[in-house]
Amino acid sequence: MTEATATAADHDLALLAQMLRIRRFEEQAAECYMSGQIRGFLHLYVGEEAVAVGTMGCLTAEDRVVAAYRDHGHALARGLPMATIMAEMFGKATGCCRGRGGSMHLFDVGRRFYGGTAIVGAELPLAVGLALADRLQQSSSITAVFFGDGAVAEGTFHESLNLAALWQLPVLFLCENNLYAMGTRLDRHQAMTDIHAKAAGYGIAAAAVDGMDVRAVEAAAREAAESVRDTGMPFLLEARTYRLRAHSMYDPDRYRPREEVASWQAREPVASFADRLRAEGRLDDVHWQRLEQEVAAEVAAAVAAAAAAPVEPEADLTRDLLVKAEPVEVNACPG
Ligand SMILES: Cc1ncc(C[n+]2csc(CCOP(=O)(O)OP(=O)(O)O)c2C)c(N)n1
Ligand SMILES: [Mg+2]
């Protein structure tokens, strides 16, 4: 094996390991939810791993990342420690937001990971604002924002694309088109379902990619990120993917034909990439088992640490509150 092929093989195995970490983390999170250790909302990223993993490697540590509420995979791929994410989901003080944000609000300024946003479409103007700040400060960072097909129906999608193009802002818009916004299929809320084609209306370059294929995502994301860096202009990449679990833990998932789910399941990104690497002679059973064991140990350690961690002390409850506690005079505002 030449040095170049060895490096390519290592890279592929790293992609596989990242996707497996997300998959096993999500499966464990579902179990912790059923046992009552995780409460509130929980949206799993199972089936969509190739999108976050394929994209994140094309960004530098100085770039900025914004995600929607299905954000565990993005946070893991961005390098937030698994234990910190799990603790956050357990509502513990050792979580990345000291347990105040939970599953939908993972956040880490040091890693330039700005959410986790529960409001559909809210991630888009946030990303435009971050990119505007970077442009004004003449920074070379770009901002990548992940959003769902459901966000395309929001006004913020159009406003954000328009302003990013008008003000020439370095935003990589990454639409995770998994065909559904809760129970609403894309063709029931969009007159024109080719999401990337909508970018033309704002003069923004765009492409679509198979979001189940991590290599394809990586190649497309690299081109897209390079375009944003080289031109300073936005780019819209639509990754066509599928969530293999229900929308959230509350969703009975009765709106999707079984054959449809099965056809996407057959192409699920972790197993299909592992099969491909086996066929190429880059992965064998021993390696796969070792990988599974390493990931299982990391997940188990994250759960144990989260379970043992304290909740935030009561004395800290008013920490970070912006509103003063003094009574406000009613009708103090003239007119
Ligand atoms: C502004 C707003 N409207 C409605 C909701 C309720 N809601 C939560 S998730 C969701 C669907 C979003 O679908 P999509 O953007 O495709 O993301 P996916 O769940 O498929 O990842 C909706 C409508 C919300 N959170 N925010
Ligand atoms: Mg969706």
PDB file of N, CA and C and ligand atoms in Angstrom, residues 148-150 176-182 243, ligand 2:
ATOM      1  N   GLY A 148     -33.584  21.761   7.976  1.00  0.00           N
ATOM      2  CA  GLY A 148     -34.401  20.717   7.355  1.00  0.00           C
ATOM      3  C   GLY A 148     -35.208  21.229   6.178  1.00  0.00           C
ATOM      4  N   ASP A 149     -35.819  20.296   5.457  1.00  0.00           N
ATOM      5  CA  ASP A 149     -36.715  20.659   4.353  1.00  0.00           C
ATOM      6  C   ASP A 149     -37.902  21.453   4.889  1.00  0.00           C
ATOM      7  N   GLY A 150     -38.275  21.211   6.145  1.00  0.00           N
ATOM      8  CA  GLY A 150     -39.396  21.955   6.726  1.00  0.00           C
ATOM      9  C   GLY A 150     -39.091  23.438   6.839  1.00  0.00           C
ATOM     10  N   GLU A 176     -30.827  19.565   4.882  1.00  0.00           N
ATOM     11  CA  GLU A 176     -30.934  18.122   5.099  1.00  0.00           C
ATOM     12  C   GLU A 176     -32.355  17.737   4.713  1.00  0.00           C
ATOM     13  N   ASN A 177     -32.504  17.417   3.442  1.00  0.00           N
ATOM     14  CA  ASN A 177     -33.839  17.098   2.938  1.00  0.00           C
ATOM     15  C   ASN A 177     -34.134  15.630   3.198  1.00  0.00           C
ATOM     16  N   ASN A 178     -34.859  15.385   4.300  1.00  0.00           N
ATOM     17  CA  ASN A 178     -35.222  13.994   4.628  1.00  0.00           C
ATOM     18  C   ASN A 178     -36.676  13.723   4.253  1.00  0.00           C
ATOM     19  N   LEU A 179     -37.215  14.572   3.384  1.00  0.00           N
ATOM     20  CA  LEU A 179     -38.548  14.381   2.772  1.00  0.00           C
ATOM     21  C   LEU A 179     -39.737  14.694   3.674  1.00  0.00           C
ATOM     22  N   TYR A 180     -39.503  14.813   4.967  1.00  0.00           N
ATOM     23  CA  TYR A 180     -40.624  15.041   5.884  1.00  0.00           C
ATOM     24  C   TYR A 180     -40.324  16.157   6.883  1.00  0.00           C
ATOM     25  N   ALA A 181     -41.344  16.952   7.141  1.00  0.00           N
ATOM     26  CA  ALA A 181     -41.324  17.903   8.254  1.00  0.00           C
ATOM     27  C   ALA A 181     -42.392  17.393   9.217  1.00  0.00           C
ATOM     28  N   MET A 182     -41.980  16.781  10.278  1.00  0.00           N
ATOM     29  CA  MET A 182     -42.863  15.976  11.135  1.00  0.00           C
ATOM     30  C   MET A 182     -43.614  15.007  10.218  1.00  0.00           C
ATOM     31  N   ARG A 243     -34.718  10.139   7.549  1.00  0.00           N
ATOM     32  CA  ARG A 243     -34.564   9.722   8.951  1.00  0.00           C
ATOM     33  C   ARG A 243     -35.218   8.354   9.095  1.00  0.00           C
TER      34      ARG A 243
HETATM   35 MG    MG B   2     -37.259  17.136   7.278  1.00  0.00          MG
END
